[in-house]
């Protein structure tokens, strides 16, 4: 779960990381009130979960009220790569002497937390890593011991931080590690981590991803993330407990198990089709789940045909068939379906579907055959083998 | 032979008294797995269809000597259940539970490592398989987890996979072509699995009954790339691979917590390339991967 900049900064502040005082607002009027409160000059920053805000004109400095009014007016409602700006963060502008970079993340390969630090902040860190890898310090932390202040000092020194801010950088790194650990984050990043002319070390930006599986430990974080810009179908799926990702194609996909569904997307693409979604109905999905899933897929108007690909282990094919029959009874889909059922109770599932004689539902024997059929149907061609 | 589980397996189940736990435990027992007990704190002294339930892993170990633990408890209790089973001396822990926080997995992995439980050699502490995995099946011998055994036959193909249902798909295609499996090992789709592809490949390499290994990977992380290196340097047996997620968009989580591509690394294309560069044949579809495996095995059995 990715957080907006201001939400990340609120977590930072909770753990003692220095950030500029600011306010998140959604109207020009509130932006002006906020600017008065934090004091000019202020920075007006678009709150969207996409990089390149600055280049898109989503971050502006305002010296006075008329500039703040102009920038807030322009930025609110602005579209940045498909994300509509609904919130701006107003903070007091900081004077900057140096721009550093700091992050803590889970290194899956080493199976340890990884702290990264560079004095080359404020730019795309991937570029720094590529062009001057020696300027990006990577330090693995003992997951059971945590990050000590001494380690933080060593990282700051190794990275070439100015002598007089080594302690300040170490404090920031320890606090950032605490954010990562105690908030159950998978990533906590600051770019830039600035040094002010007064030699204060401050987080000017934030990028935080929280682990959705750990939200039960953090009720206060449950309302975070960018709800307004979430795809409405993806939000609905989340509420219904379905794993759903919207894609750009026209073939609806319903399967069970993340790996099999990913594989189904690949096989459909391989056959020349374009999937409209990823939908994992999960292990043990019952008739009700299947009905909800069909409903969700068909809520996407781009869908021209649907492939149901089930290899049942915990799931039972007869339950899937009953769910499809129930869904057809209520929704009466206008697009063709291809159904491939294999695994637990597959014979019974196919028998139920055959007896129901659902309109425009085709049965396929294998995954490859199913993919070819659904691609043909989406293209408006006819196929044989009606279930 | 087979890997990890067989006729000598003595299984004890954390969460045996839950609905899913009971169902799958009995399924495993019906398959012929020797289920010796269950653990549910507060329910010690009860039994589930004749299987004794204990309050703690220490009790279970002292009374029925399990060598394998299956974890079926909800995510928030899973990390402690795994560590408790390991501390009690159970050699193999298979964690089925889905949705364990990544930080808990990190803590479990590093605690096992600190306490001398290495995933490497047998007899050196506890090996963890999973979490968020379908378990292990050694056809004809034992089943620990939720893999539907009826789709697999006994034979000489080892299967190791990050995904459950995809494993069934590939295993079933191999079975339809007339071949069977020595063991099927699901390592799970989470960011910090207890055992990696490399750990399981090492077991298959040492297993007399395994002639070929099918590796089923997916986007995210670098476990497939590490497997490629290991195969090139250490495997004498042929390995055939399949990678799911060629069409997955970057930055989107595809169901499994580990299946997310960030930046340029972790893509299906990069993984397939890494494997092929080391001479591992990669099927573009599960069907093609199974066909390659069958082709290789067919050749092997003709020359044998």
XYZ file of C-alpha atoms in Angstrom:
691
model
C 0.000 0.000 0.000
C 1.668 3.194 -1.206
C 1.247 6.393 0.789
C 1.031 9.952 -0.444
C 3.938 12.250 0.409
C 2.145 14.015 3.237
C 0.931 10.728 4.758
C 4.501 9.417 4.735
C 5.725 12.631 6.340
C 3.149 12.267 9.086
C 4.583 8.824 9.829
C 8.094 10.312 9.745
C 7.120 12.979 12.266
C 5.599 10.322 14.524
C 9.049 8.708 14.753
C 11.033 11.881 15.294
C 12.236 12.512 11.761
C 12.379 16.233 11.044
C 9.946 17.468 8.399
C 8.724 20.951 7.545
C 5.478 22.015 9.085
C 2.664 21.769 6.577
C -0.974 21.068 5.893
C -2.849 18.934 3.376
C -5.739 20.771 1.719
C -8.207 20.205 -1.089
C -9.357 23.739 -1.988
C -7.630 26.990 -2.975
C -9.206 28.788 0.004
C -7.828 26.230 2.449
C -4.463 26.394 0.682
C -4.272 30.125 1.449
C -5.239 29.583 5.075
C -2.574 26.871 5.312
C 0.040 29.138 3.714
C -0.711 31.849 6.261
C -0.320 29.348 9.034
C 3.032 27.863 7.924
C 4.338 31.218 6.695
C 5.554 32.391 3.269
C 7.403 31.449 1.169
C 5.557 28.149 0.796
C 5.791 25.171 -1.540
C 2.571 23.905 -3.110
C 2.966 20.185 -3.802
C 0.577 17.921 -5.722
C -0.231 14.725 -3.777
C -0.268 11.866 -6.284
C 1.232 8.378 -6.292
C 3.296 8.895 -9.401
C 6.813 10.145 -10.034
C 7.660 13.211 -12.116
C 5.402 15.660 -10.277
C 7.934 18.466 -10.534
C 8.386 18.135 -14.292
C 4.611 18.038 -14.761
C 4.273 21.373 -12.927
C 2.864 19.826 -9.779
C 5.383 21.416 -7.375
C 5.587 25.233 -7.193
C 7.134 27.822 -4.915
C 4.878 30.691 -3.816
C 6.347 33.867 -2.279
C 3.018 35.484 -1.482
C -0.722 35.032 -1.429
C -1.360 35.806 -5.098
C 1.260 33.243 -6.177
C -0.129 30.675 -3.749
C -3.636 31.260 -5.137
C -2.401 30.882 -8.715
C -0.372 27.697 -8.079
C -2.952 25.974 -5.879
C -5.610 26.774 -8.496
C -3.491 25.322 -11.282
C -2.351 22.216 -9.413
C -5.671 21.175 -7.841
C -7.512 19.179 -10.485
C -4.383 18.831 -12.623
C -3.898 15.465 -14.348
C -0.448 13.939 -13.815
C -0.022 10.789 -15.893
C -3.618 9.737 -15.315
C -3.687 10.719 -11.645
C -5.978 13.609 -10.762
C -4.610 15.925 -8.089
C -7.240 16.234 -5.371
C -4.972 17.198 -2.496
C -2.067 19.618 -2.241
C 0.440 19.794 0.575
C 1.398 23.292 1.639
C 4.650 23.573 3.550
C 7.032 26.327 4.502
C 9.791 26.482 1.893
C 13.166 25.239 3.136
C 16.546 26.688 2.335
C 18.755 23.952 1.006
C 22.523 23.602 1.396
C 22.783 19.926 0.349
C 20.478 17.224 -0.956
C 21.101 13.671 0.242
C 19.238 10.398 -0.265
C 18.189 7.768 2.303
C 16.046 4.662 2.235
C 15.276 1.457 4.122
C 13.797 -1.525 2.353
C 13.434 -5.274 2.525
C 16.191 -6.930 0.484
C 14.479 -10.122 -0.595
C 17.638 -11.645 -1.959
C 19.706 -11.155 1.209
C 16.639 -11.642 3.436
C 17.765 -8.657 5.492
C 16.786 -5.007 5.800
C 18.860 -2.787 3.512
C 19.737 0.824 4.323
C 20.859 2.958 1.409
C 22.424 6.396 1.627
C 23.934 8.835 -0.825
C 25.042 12.450 -0.792
C 23.826 12.632 -4.391
C 20.162 13.154 -3.546
C 17.445 15.115 -5.253
C 17.848 13.203 -8.496
C 16.707 9.832 -9.754
C 18.551 7.430 -7.441
C 18.521 4.638 -10.050
C 20.712 6.909 -12.165
C 23.154 7.415 -9.309
C 23.225 3.655 -8.746
C 24.009 3.098 -12.399
C 26.468 5.908 -13.175
C 28.303 6.205 -9.850
C 27.528 3.097 -7.803
C 30.321 3.986 -5.348
C 28.270 7.003 -4.287
C 25.345 4.859 -3.143
C 26.119 3.184 0.188
C 24.304 -0.115 0.761
C 24.317 -1.414 4.307
C 22.578 -4.614 5.391
C 21.127 -4.520 8.883
C 20.814 -7.465 11.239
C 17.023 -7.861 11.246
C 17.009 -9.105 14.837
C 19.290 -6.397 16.247
C 18.070 -3.351 14.310
C 20.058 -0.280 13.255
C 22.234 1.341 15.923
C 23.270 4.983 16.006
C 26.898 3.899 15.556
C 25.999 2.065 12.363
C 24.143 5.172 11.214
C 27.266 7.248 11.832
C 29.376 4.770 9.850
C 26.916 4.840 6.920
C 26.889 8.654 6.933
C 30.709 8.754 6.971
C 31.057 6.083 4.288
C 28.660 8.025 2.114
C 30.644 11.234 2.511
C 28.164 13.310 4.519
C 29.559 16.645 5.710
C 31.323 16.176 9.060
C 29.083 18.543 10.974
C 25.902 16.663 9.957
C 27.117 13.076 10.369
C 25.258 12.852 13.668
C 22.136 14.414 12.222
C 22.185 12.006 9.275
C 22.683 9.056 11.649
C 19.682 10.215 13.676
C 17.623 10.461 10.499
C 18.676 6.972 9.380
C 17.811 5.444 12.753
C 14.433 7.208 12.740
C 13.768 6.079 9.162
C 14.632 2.510 10.146
C 12.194 2.820 13.032
C 9.475 4.009 10.625
C 10.197 1.014 8.380
C 10.176 -1.450 11.275
C 7.426 -0.177 13.537
C 4.963 0.824 10.830
C 5.460 -2.487 8.964
C 6.712 -0.703 5.856
C 8.299 -2.551 2.948
C 9.904 0.701 1.760
C 10.675 4.002 3.494
C 12.526 6.488 1.299
C 13.567 10.132 1.583
C 14.679 11.937 -1.552
C 15.881 14.503 -0.913
C 17.042 14.389 2.674
C 18.206 17.982 2.927
C 20.764 19.820 4.964
C 19.683 23.405 5.618
C 22.110 26.350 5.881
C 21.493 26.070 9.646
C 22.836 22.479 9.329
C 19.560 20.848 10.173
C 18.837 17.461 8.512
C 15.259 17.263 7.218
C 13.054 15.057 5.043
C 11.810 17.156 2.133
C 9.896 14.321 0.487
C 8.682 10.838 1.410
C 7.941 7.577 -0.293
C 6.474 4.908 1.968
C 4.889 1.551 1.136
C 3.120 -0.314 3.908
C 2.558 -4.065 4.070
C -1.165 -4.691 3.617
C -0.833 -7.989 5.498
C 0.254 -6.124 8.637
C -2.469 -3.467 8.689
C -4.298 -5.304 11.460
C -1.471 -4.156 13.753
C -1.929 -0.526 12.674
C -5.561 0.507 12.810
C -4.429 4.145 12.582
C -2.888 3.483 9.141
C -5.873 1.701 7.652
C -7.444 4.839 6.237
C -4.252 5.957 4.458
C -3.368 5.605 0.746
C -4.775 7.421 -2.241
C -8.419 6.366 -2.106
C -9.690 8.971 -4.593
C -7.310 7.855 -7.314
C -7.868 4.159 -6.778
C -9.576 2.428 -9.670
C -13.222 2.018 -8.596
C -13.255 -1.626 -9.681
C -10.046 -2.360 -7.788
C -11.500 -0.707 -4.695
C -14.662 -2.796 -4.971
C -12.604 -5.955 -5.416
C -10.627 -5.144 -2.281
C -13.842 -4.709 -0.315
C -15.079 -8.084 -1.562
C -11.770 -9.783 -0.795
C -10.912 -10.547 -4.421
C -7.433 -10.078 -5.858
C -8.129 -7.868 -8.852
C -5.928 -5.728 -11.078
C -7.438 -3.812 -13.979
C -5.591 -4.094 -17.292
C -6.088 -2.450 -20.681
C -7.426 -5.279 -22.853
C -10.871 -6.655 -23.656
C -10.757 -10.262 -22.409
C -11.994 -10.752 -18.860
C -10.022 -13.350 -16.871
C -11.213 -15.322 -13.871
C -8.991 -17.946 -12.302
C -7.919 -19.407 -8.986
C -4.445 -18.997 -7.579
C -2.149 -16.062 -8.376
C 0.346 -18.117 -10.382
C -2.274 -19.770 -12.556
C -4.003 -16.437 -13.232
C -0.707 -14.766 -14.168
C -0.028 -17.710 -16.411
C -3.513 -17.393 -17.948
C -2.795 -13.746 -18.821
C 0.386 -14.882 -20.538
C -1.296 -17.688 -22.462
C -4.086 -15.366 -23.650
C -1.516 -12.786 -24.767
C 0.466 -15.556 -26.454
C -2.692 -16.470 -28.402
C -2.974 -12.870 -29.599
C -5.481 -11.527 -27.072
C -5.350 -8.701 -24.554
C -6.490 -9.404 -20.961
C -8.811 -6.855 -19.347
C -7.924 -7.835 -15.803
C -6.125 -10.099 -13.359
C -8.636 -11.742 -11.033
C -7.688 -14.411 -8.530
C -10.808 -15.774 -6.893
C -8.537 -17.528 -4.415
C -8.235 -21.035 -3.085
C -11.469 -22.501 -1.781
C -13.595 -19.988 -3.652
C -17.264 -20.874 -3.396
C -20.288 -20.156 -5.576
C -20.810 -16.711 -4.018
C -17.202 -15.662 -4.709
C -17.514 -16.757 -8.324
C -20.708 -14.764 -8.748
C -19.060 -11.620 -7.309
C -16.058 -12.161 -9.555
C -18.178 -12.442 -12.716
C -20.053 -9.315 -11.697
C -16.795 -7.427 -11.193
C -15.335 -8.506 -14.539
C -18.468 -7.497 -16.434
C -18.572 -4.101 -14.698
C -15.678 -3.245 -17.030
C -17.400 -2.178 -20.227
C -14.349 -2.915 -22.357
C -14.789 -6.664 -21.809
C -15.850 -8.490 -24.997
C -15.349 -12.071 -23.834
C -14.521 -13.839 -20.575
C -12.233 -16.763 -19.838
C -12.833 -18.780 -16.683
C -9.761 -20.920 -16.054
C -9.926 -23.123 -12.975
C -7.569 -25.824 -11.796
C -9.223 -26.813 -8.575
C -7.315 -28.039 -5.541
C -9.104 -26.689 -2.466
C -11.578 -25.090 -4.835
C -14.294 -27.407 -6.125
C -15.344 -27.292 -9.756
C -18.992 -28.014 -8.901
C -18.999 -24.901 -6.672
C -17.518 -22.875 -9.524
C -20.197 -24.198 -11.897
C -22.946 -23.344 -9.410
C -21.498 -19.833 -9.043
C -21.456 -19.338 -12.797
C -25.028 -20.588 -13.103
C -26.126 -18.231 -10.309
C -24.249 -15.330 -11.897
C -25.872 -15.966 -15.265
C -29.270 -16.115 -13.576
C -28.799 -12.662 -12.068
C -26.550 -10.798 -14.449
C -27.485 -12.251 -17.851
C -24.138 -11.445 -19.510
C -24.197 -10.260 -23.109
C -20.634 -11.392 -23.860
C -19.459 -14.945 -24.579
C -17.723 -17.055 -21.922
C -15.151 -19.812 -22.277
C -14.945 -22.129 -19.296
C -12.156 -24.561 -18.575
C -12.633 -26.652 -15.433
C -10.034 -29.116 -14.223
C -9.262 -30.607 -10.846
C -11.419 -31.432 -7.836
C -14.956 -32.444 -8.890
C -14.375 -31.382 -12.497
C -16.683 -34.031 -13.959
C -19.521 -32.877 -11.735
C -18.806 -29.230 -12.541
C -18.884 -29.841 -16.286
C -22.083 -31.876 -15.923
C -23.806 -29.043 -14.010
C -22.746 -26.497 -16.627
C -23.847 -28.758 -19.473
C -27.267 -29.284 -17.922
C -27.743 -25.578 -17.288
C -27.093 -24.935 -21.009
C -26.113 -21.328 -20.331
C -26.343 -19.109 -23.409
C -23.067 -18.388 -25.173
C -20.903 -20.383 -22.775
C -18.233 -22.520 -24.413
C -16.360 -25.342 -22.790
C -12.639 -25.902 -23.372
C -10.578 -28.940 -22.515
C -7.184 -27.352 -21.987
C -5.795 -23.970 -21.015
C -4.309 -23.394 -24.473
C -7.542 -24.315 -26.235
C -9.474 -22.053 -23.879
C -7.157 -19.140 -24.652
C -7.478 -19.606 -28.400
C -11.259 -19.812 -28.155
C -11.642 -16.689 -26.039
C -9.342 -14.692 -28.312
C -11.448 -15.703 -31.334
C -14.676 -14.846 -29.530
C -13.392 -11.441 -28.430
C -12.540 -10.747 -32.068
C -16.139 -11.525 -32.996
C -15.440 -14.906 -34.553
C -17.521 -17.951 -33.777
C -16.176 -21.126 -32.196
C -17.611 -24.593 -31.693
C -18.143 -26.593 -28.505
C -20.950 -24.860 -26.669
C -21.123 -26.189 -23.113
C 13.187 -41.994 -2.564
C 11.664 -38.558 -2.542
C 12.513 -35.330 -0.796
C 11.449 -33.894 2.573
C 8.487 -36.208 3.266
C 7.887 -39.933 2.850
C 6.715 -43.009 4.815
C 8.845 -41.971 7.808
C 7.077 -38.614 8.150
C 5.401 -38.064 11.530
C 3.137 -35.067 11.083
C 1.823 -32.723 13.752
C -0.459 -29.828 12.831
C -0.706 -26.344 14.368
C -4.301 -25.257 13.949
C -5.662 -28.795 13.673
C -8.874 -27.783 15.474
C -9.771 -25.053 12.951
C -12.181 -25.843 10.120
C -9.579 -25.767 7.325
C -6.952 -27.318 9.577
C -9.150 -30.295 10.409
C -10.241 -30.811 6.804
C -6.747 -30.872 5.338
C -5.200 -32.808 8.216
C -7.735 -35.584 7.666
C -7.131 -35.382 3.909
C -3.424 -35.854 4.529
C -4.117 -38.785 6.857
C -6.474 -40.391 4.327
C -3.676 -40.206 1.789
C -1.565 -42.324 4.111
C 0.478 -39.668 5.883
C 1.241 -40.642 9.465
C -0.465 -37.862 11.439
C 0.659 -38.180 15.059
C -0.847 -35.082 16.632
C -2.010 -31.511 16.599
C -1.248 -28.363 18.584
C -3.854 -25.838 19.709
C -3.105 -23.882 22.890
C -5.885 -24.470 25.422
C -7.198 -27.579 23.715
C -4.624 -30.066 24.960
C -6.166 -33.417 25.852
C -8.836 -33.239 23.163
C -8.629 -35.206 19.930
C -9.602 -34.682 16.295
C -10.933 -37.952 14.855
C -8.547 -39.833 17.111
C -5.575 -37.507 16.553
C -4.363 -36.230 19.965
C -4.224 -32.457 20.480
C -1.508 -30.838 22.623
C -1.221 -27.401 24.219
C 2.306 -26.769 23.010
C 4.924 -28.035 20.609
C 7.083 -29.080 23.537
C 4.265 -31.350 24.755
C 3.680 -32.762 21.288
C 7.377 -33.490 20.776
C 7.796 -35.187 24.133
C 4.712 -37.359 23.691
C 4.387 -38.263 19.998
C 7.784 -37.302 18.479
C 6.691 -35.534 15.285
C 9.435 -34.830 12.712
C 7.242 -32.607 10.548
C 5.029 -29.659 11.477
C 2.281 -28.189 9.361
C 1.212 -24.626 10.197
C -2.445 -23.886 9.570
C -3.060 -21.073 12.078
C -4.193 -17.526 11.136
C -1.461 -15.081 9.974
C -1.121 -13.229 13.262
C -0.205 -16.437 15.144
C 1.821 -18.096 12.413
C 5.287 -16.656 13.090
C 5.253 -17.753 16.712
C 3.882 -21.193 15.823
C 6.739 -21.726 13.343
C 9.378 -20.626 15.858
C 7.831 -22.719 18.632
C 7.857 -25.856 16.474
C 11.486 -25.189 15.548
C 12.485 -24.543 19.149
C 10.881 -27.846 20.132
C 13.161 -29.576 17.638
C 10.823 -30.443 14.763
C 13.031 -30.950 11.690
C 10.661 -29.771 8.976
C 8.055 -27.016 9.248
C 5.597 -26.567 6.383
C 3.712 -23.262 6.677
C 0.529 -23.132 4.625
C -0.784 -19.873 6.149
C -1.280 -17.025 3.685
C -1.045 -13.347 4.576
C 1.756 -13.320 7.169
C 3.285 -9.822 7.511
C 6.610 -9.509 5.680
C 8.371 -8.300 8.832
C 7.240 -11.444 10.664
C 8.657 -13.590 7.860
C 11.922 -11.687 8.079
C 12.034 -12.238 11.843
C 11.278 -15.945 11.460
C 13.899 -16.449 8.750
C 16.610 -14.644 10.691
C 15.717 -16.235 14.024
C 15.942 -19.718 12.509
C 19.264 -18.764 10.979
C 20.618 -17.338 14.240
C 19.597 -20.427 16.173
C 21.510 -22.674 13.824
C 18.585 -23.958 11.811
C 20.030 -23.921 8.340
C 17.999 -24.740 5.300
C 20.972 -26.608 3.865
C 21.995 -30.034 5.104
C 19.611 -32.532 6.632
C 20.013 -33.094 10.352
C 21.167 -29.565 11.109
C 18.090 -28.057 12.666
C 14.775 -27.007 11.240
C 13.985 -26.434 7.612
C 11.042 -24.150 6.820
C 8.985 -24.557 3.642
C 6.578 -21.696 2.876
C 4.758 -19.733 4.156
C 1.883 -19.103 1.763
C 2.546 -22.391 0.018
C 0.475 -25.454 -0.905
C 2.814 -27.822 0.934
C 4.672 -30.939 -0.197
C 3.485 -34.118 -1.865
C 5.579 -37.236 -2.363
C 3.167 -39.316 -4.461
C 2.447 -42.742 -3.048
C 4.192 -41.876 0.228
C 2.959 -38.797 2.041
C 1.087 -35.563 1.573
C 1.595 -32.549 3.834
C -0.552 -29.593 2.853
C -3.286 -28.884 0.366
C -1.938 -30.286 -2.917
C -4.683 -32.392 -4.551
C -2.852 -35.705 -4.695
C -5.155 -37.341 -7.220
C -3.623 -35.327 -10.083
C -0.138 -36.681 -9.553
C 1.443 -40.070 -10.039
C 4.563 -41.524 -8.512
C 7.573 -41.114 -10.748
C 10.885 -39.390 -11.349
C 10.080 -35.715 -11.934
C 10.770 -33.313 -9.100
C 8.631 -30.165 -9.110
C 9.441 -26.977 -7.214
C 7.141 -23.995 -7.489
C 6.228 -20.592 -6.073
C 2.591 -21.081 -7.024
C 0.035 -23.697 -5.997
C -2.500 -23.989 -8.780
C 0.141 -23.508 -11.444
C 1.953 -26.511 -10.005
C -1.202 -28.592 -10.372
C -1.491 -27.449 -13.993
C 2.068 -28.458 -14.880
C 2.078 -31.643 -12.784
C -1.169 -32.750 -14.347
C 0.130 -32.231 -17.880
C 3.151 -34.348 -17.008
C 0.881 -37.023 -15.533
C -1.312 -37.038 -18.641
C 1.794 -37.653 -20.718
C 2.399 -40.744 -18.609
C 5.049 -39.500 -16.202
C 4.990 -39.146 -12.440
C 6.649 -37.110 -9.724
C 9.152 -37.942 -6.983
C 8.066 -34.938 -4.915
C 6.222 -31.698 -5.499
C 7.428 -28.865 -3.299
C 5.598 -25.551 -3.071
C 7.965 -22.914 -1.676
C 5.322 -20.196 -1.644
C 4.741 -16.783 -3.170
C 5.814 -14.511 -0.318
C 8.746 -12.058 -0.191
C 10.742 -14.013 2.443
C 10.206 -17.743 1.968
C 11.875 -20.107 4.423
C 13.387 -22.137 1.603
C 14.326 -20.972 -1.863
C 14.507 -22.709 -5.217
C 18.207 -23.336 -4.580
C 17.517 -25.134 -1.287
C 15.038 -27.495 -2.935
C 17.113 -28.005 -6.096
C 19.923 -29.172 -3.817
C 17.588 -31.831 -2.378
C 16.425 -33.018 -5.785
C 20.002 -33.225 -7.046
C 20.790 -35.584 -4.157
C 17.610 -37.656 -4.557
C 18.133 -40.951 -6.410
C 14.556 -41.093 -7.643
C 14.553 -37.689 -9.265
C 15.755 -37.650 -12.879
C 14.538 -34.224 -13.924
C 13.310 -31.117 -12.140
C 10.591 -28.741 -13.256
C 10.989 -25.280 -11.741
C 7.946 -23.045 -11.826
C 8.709 -19.427 -11.047
C 7.004 -16.089 -11.326
C 7.718 -12.370 -11.425
C 9.307 -10.519 -8.508
C 12.503 -10.995 -6.535
C 15.567 -12.772 -7.853
C 15.094 -16.387 -6.710
C 14.925 -17.675 -10.311
C 18.141 -15.867 -11.243
C 19.875 -17.369 -8.199
C 18.505 -20.771 -9.206
C 19.997 -20.320 -12.684
C 23.452 -19.775 -11.189
C 23.079 -22.766 -8.912
C 21.897 -25.048 -11.710
C 24.836 -24.117 -13.915
C 27.364 -24.811 -11.182
C 25.853 -27.665 -9.192
C 23.164 -29.610 -11.007
C 23.894 -32.713 -13.039
C 20.197 -33.370 -13.638
C 18.214 -31.560 -16.317
C 16.002 -28.693 -15.171
C 13.067 -27.352 -17.186
C 11.501 -24.052 -16.181
C 8.345 -22.066 -16.554
C 7.927 -18.435 -15.492
C 4.522 -16.809 -15.010
C 3.895 -13.117 -15.451
C 5.293 -12.107 -18.860
C 2.358 -9.736 -19.338
C 2.156 -8.416 -15.773
C 2.429 -4.612 -15.611
C 5.256 -3.138 -13.528
C 4.408 -1.829 -10.075
C 1.215 -3.875 -9.715
C 0.953 -6.649 -7.190
C -0.372 -9.803 -8.850
C -2.021 -11.647 -5.992
C 1.075 -13.118 -4.364
C 2.752 -10.619 -2.103
C 6.042 -11.454 -3.784
C 4.707 -11.113 -7.322
C 5.370 -7.483 -8.008
C 7.816 -6.102 -10.513
C 9.661 -2.977 -9.516
C 12.058 -1.260 -11.841
C 13.774 -3.356 -14.457
C 14.632 -6.395 -12.355
C 12.315 -9.218 -11.470
C 10.520 -9.384 -14.816
C 9.539 -12.712 -16.333
C 11.635 -11.932 -19.414
C 14.747 -11.252 -17.311
C 14.231 -14.495 -15.386
C 13.681 -16.589 -18.513
C 16.789 -15.016 -20.014
C 18.886 -15.734 -16.911
C 17.787 -19.380 -16.933
C 18.275 -19.845 -20.675
C 21.719 -18.255 -20.476
C 22.655 -21.121 -18.151
C 21.245 -23.748 -20.469
C 17.893 -24.243 -18.755
C 15.054 -24.689 -21.250
C 12.081 -22.451 -20.454
C 8.557 -23.225 -21.690
C 6.518 -20.196 -22.763
C 3.316 -21.800 -21.483
C 2.779 -24.437 -18.781
C 1.880 -26.856 -21.573
C 5.135 -26.162 -23.376
C 7.163 -26.569 -20.170
C 5.506 -29.927 -19.519
C 6.104 -30.948 -23.145
C 9.809 -30.115 -22.873
C 10.047 -32.129 -19.653
C 8.351 -35.079 -21.306
C 10.643 -34.777 -24.326
C 13.743 -34.806 -22.142
C 12.439 -37.713 -20.062
C 11.406 -39.634 -23.157
C 14.948 -39.365 -24.441
C 16.303 -40.404 -21.069
C 14.161 -43.512 -20.807
C 15.027 -44.595 -24.399
C 18.740 -44.348 -23.695
C 18.345 -46.052 -20.308
